[in-house]
Tab-separated table of C-alpha atoms in Angstrom:
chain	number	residue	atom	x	y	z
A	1	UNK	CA	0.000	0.000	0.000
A	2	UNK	CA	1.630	3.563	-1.279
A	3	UNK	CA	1.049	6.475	0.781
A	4	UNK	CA	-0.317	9.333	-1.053
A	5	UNK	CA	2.729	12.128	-1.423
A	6	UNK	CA	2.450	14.830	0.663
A	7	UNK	CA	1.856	18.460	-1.488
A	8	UNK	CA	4.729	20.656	-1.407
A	9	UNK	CA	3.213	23.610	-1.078
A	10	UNK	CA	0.316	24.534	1.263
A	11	UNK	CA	-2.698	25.190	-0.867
A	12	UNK	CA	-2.835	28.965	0.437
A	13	UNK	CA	-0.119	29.777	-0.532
A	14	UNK	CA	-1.418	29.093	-4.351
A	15	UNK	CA	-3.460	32.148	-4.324
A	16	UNK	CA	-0.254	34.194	-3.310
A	17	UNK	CA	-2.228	35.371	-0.314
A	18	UNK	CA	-5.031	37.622	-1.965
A	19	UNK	CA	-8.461	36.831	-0.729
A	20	UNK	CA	-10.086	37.415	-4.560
A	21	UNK	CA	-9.178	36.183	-7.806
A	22	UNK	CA	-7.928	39.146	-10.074
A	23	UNK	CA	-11.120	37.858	-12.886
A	24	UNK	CA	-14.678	37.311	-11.721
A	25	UNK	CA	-17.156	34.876	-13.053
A	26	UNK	CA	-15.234	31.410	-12.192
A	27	UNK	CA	-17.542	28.740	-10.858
A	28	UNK	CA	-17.000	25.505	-10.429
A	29	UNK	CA	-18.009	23.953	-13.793
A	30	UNK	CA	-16.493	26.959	-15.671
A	31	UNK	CA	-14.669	25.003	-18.775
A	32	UNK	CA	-10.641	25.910	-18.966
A	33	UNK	CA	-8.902	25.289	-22.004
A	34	UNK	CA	-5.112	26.219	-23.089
A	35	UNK	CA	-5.286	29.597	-25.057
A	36	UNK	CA	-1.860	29.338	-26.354
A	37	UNK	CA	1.112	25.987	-27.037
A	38	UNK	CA	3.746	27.883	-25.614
A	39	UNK	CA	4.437	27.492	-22.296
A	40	UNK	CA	4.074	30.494	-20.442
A	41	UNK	CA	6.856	32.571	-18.699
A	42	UNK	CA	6.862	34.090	-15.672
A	43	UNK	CA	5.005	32.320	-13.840
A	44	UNK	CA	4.695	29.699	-10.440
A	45	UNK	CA	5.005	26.006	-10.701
A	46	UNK	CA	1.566	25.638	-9.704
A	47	UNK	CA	0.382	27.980	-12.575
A	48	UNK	CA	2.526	25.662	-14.781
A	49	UNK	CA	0.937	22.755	-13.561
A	50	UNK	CA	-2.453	23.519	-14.003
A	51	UNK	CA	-1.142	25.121	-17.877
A	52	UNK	CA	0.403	21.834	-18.523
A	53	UNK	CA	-2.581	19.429	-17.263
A	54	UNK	CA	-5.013	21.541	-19.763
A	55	UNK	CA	-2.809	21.602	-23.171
A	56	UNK	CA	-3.831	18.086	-24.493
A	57	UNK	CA	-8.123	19.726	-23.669
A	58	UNK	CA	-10.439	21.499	-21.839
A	59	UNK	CA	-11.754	20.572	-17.909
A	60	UNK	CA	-13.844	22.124	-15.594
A	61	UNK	CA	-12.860	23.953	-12.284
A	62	UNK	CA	-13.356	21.020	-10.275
A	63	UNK	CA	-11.788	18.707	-12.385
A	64	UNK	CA	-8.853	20.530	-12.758
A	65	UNK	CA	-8.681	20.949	-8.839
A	66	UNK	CA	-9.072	17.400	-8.257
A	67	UNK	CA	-6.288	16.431	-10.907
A	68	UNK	CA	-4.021	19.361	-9.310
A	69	UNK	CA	-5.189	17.682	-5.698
A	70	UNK	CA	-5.878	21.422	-4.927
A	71	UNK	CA	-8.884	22.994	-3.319
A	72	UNK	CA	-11.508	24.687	-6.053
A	73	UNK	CA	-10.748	27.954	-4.784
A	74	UNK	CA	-7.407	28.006	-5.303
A	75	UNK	CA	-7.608	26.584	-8.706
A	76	UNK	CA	-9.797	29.663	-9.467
A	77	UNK	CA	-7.293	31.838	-8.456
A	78	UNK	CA	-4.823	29.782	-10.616
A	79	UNK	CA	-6.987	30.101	-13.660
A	80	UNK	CA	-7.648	33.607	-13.161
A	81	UNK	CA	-4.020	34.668	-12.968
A	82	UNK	CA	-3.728	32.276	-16.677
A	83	UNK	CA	-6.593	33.682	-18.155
A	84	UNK	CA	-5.265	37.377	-17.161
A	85	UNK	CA	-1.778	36.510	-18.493
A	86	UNK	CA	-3.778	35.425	-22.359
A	87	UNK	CA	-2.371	31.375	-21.342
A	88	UNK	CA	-6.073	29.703	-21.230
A	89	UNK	CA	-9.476	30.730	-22.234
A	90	UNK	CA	-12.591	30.368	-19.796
A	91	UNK	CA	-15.622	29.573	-20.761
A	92	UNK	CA	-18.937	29.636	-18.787
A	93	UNK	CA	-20.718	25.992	-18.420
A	94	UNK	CA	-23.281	25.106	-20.464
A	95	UNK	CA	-27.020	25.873	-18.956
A	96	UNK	CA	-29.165	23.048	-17.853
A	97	UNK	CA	-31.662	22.125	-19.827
A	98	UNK	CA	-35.418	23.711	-19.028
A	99	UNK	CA	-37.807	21.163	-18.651
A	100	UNK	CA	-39.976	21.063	-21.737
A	101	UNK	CA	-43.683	21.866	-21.264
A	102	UNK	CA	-45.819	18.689	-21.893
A	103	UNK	CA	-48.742	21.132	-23.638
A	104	UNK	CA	-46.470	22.364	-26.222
A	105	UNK	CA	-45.026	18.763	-27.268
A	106	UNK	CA	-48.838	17.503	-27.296
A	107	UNK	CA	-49.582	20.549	-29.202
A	108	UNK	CA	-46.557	19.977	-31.492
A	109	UNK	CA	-47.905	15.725	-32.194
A	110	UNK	CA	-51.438	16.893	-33.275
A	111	UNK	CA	-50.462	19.143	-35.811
A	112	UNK	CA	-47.995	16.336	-37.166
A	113	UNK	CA	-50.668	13.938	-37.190
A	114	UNK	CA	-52.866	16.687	-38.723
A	115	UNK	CA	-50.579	16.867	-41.637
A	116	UNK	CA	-50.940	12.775	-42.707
């Protein structure tokens, strides 16, 4: 039995101490992708990390967290910093689905039938 490796770096210290990410409008299921195949300069290992685990395609928030073994709040601030610096693109998640109204679909299969 392995024992899972200990992080390096307390997850706080990810967000470089600031108590907001620098771009609003992360959530959780917000979709990251790479913006660019260079890696980019400048910047902490963490940032490189998370850069690295989204060139080969795009994850959520939470995915990327869990893959980074991070907390989602600090991957925000992560993604916020790459986003600022032009490294990946953020997209918002796709909307559920409204519930369709029963009526309408009824509606819609007697004017089908209508038209035999």
């Amino acid at each position: 039995m392995s024992i899972p490796r200990r992080r390096m770096v307390p997850a706080y210290l990810a967000t470089g101490g600031r108590s907001r990410p620098g771009t609003e409008g992360f959530e959780r299921l917000t979709v990251l992708f790479a913006g660019r195949t260079e890696p980019p300069t400048g910047l902490e290992p963490e940032h490189h990390r998370l850069w690295d685990l989204l060139r080969p395609g795009a994850l959520t928030v939470v995915e990327a967290a869990a893959h980074l073994r991070l907390p989602v709040s600090a991957t925000i601030f992560l993604a916020a910093d790459l986003v600022e610096a032009g490294c990946l693109h953020a997209r918002a998640p796709i909307p559920r689905a409204q519930q369709t109204d029963r009526s309408v679909v009824e509606r819609l299969l007697v004017g089908l039938r209508a038209l035999r």
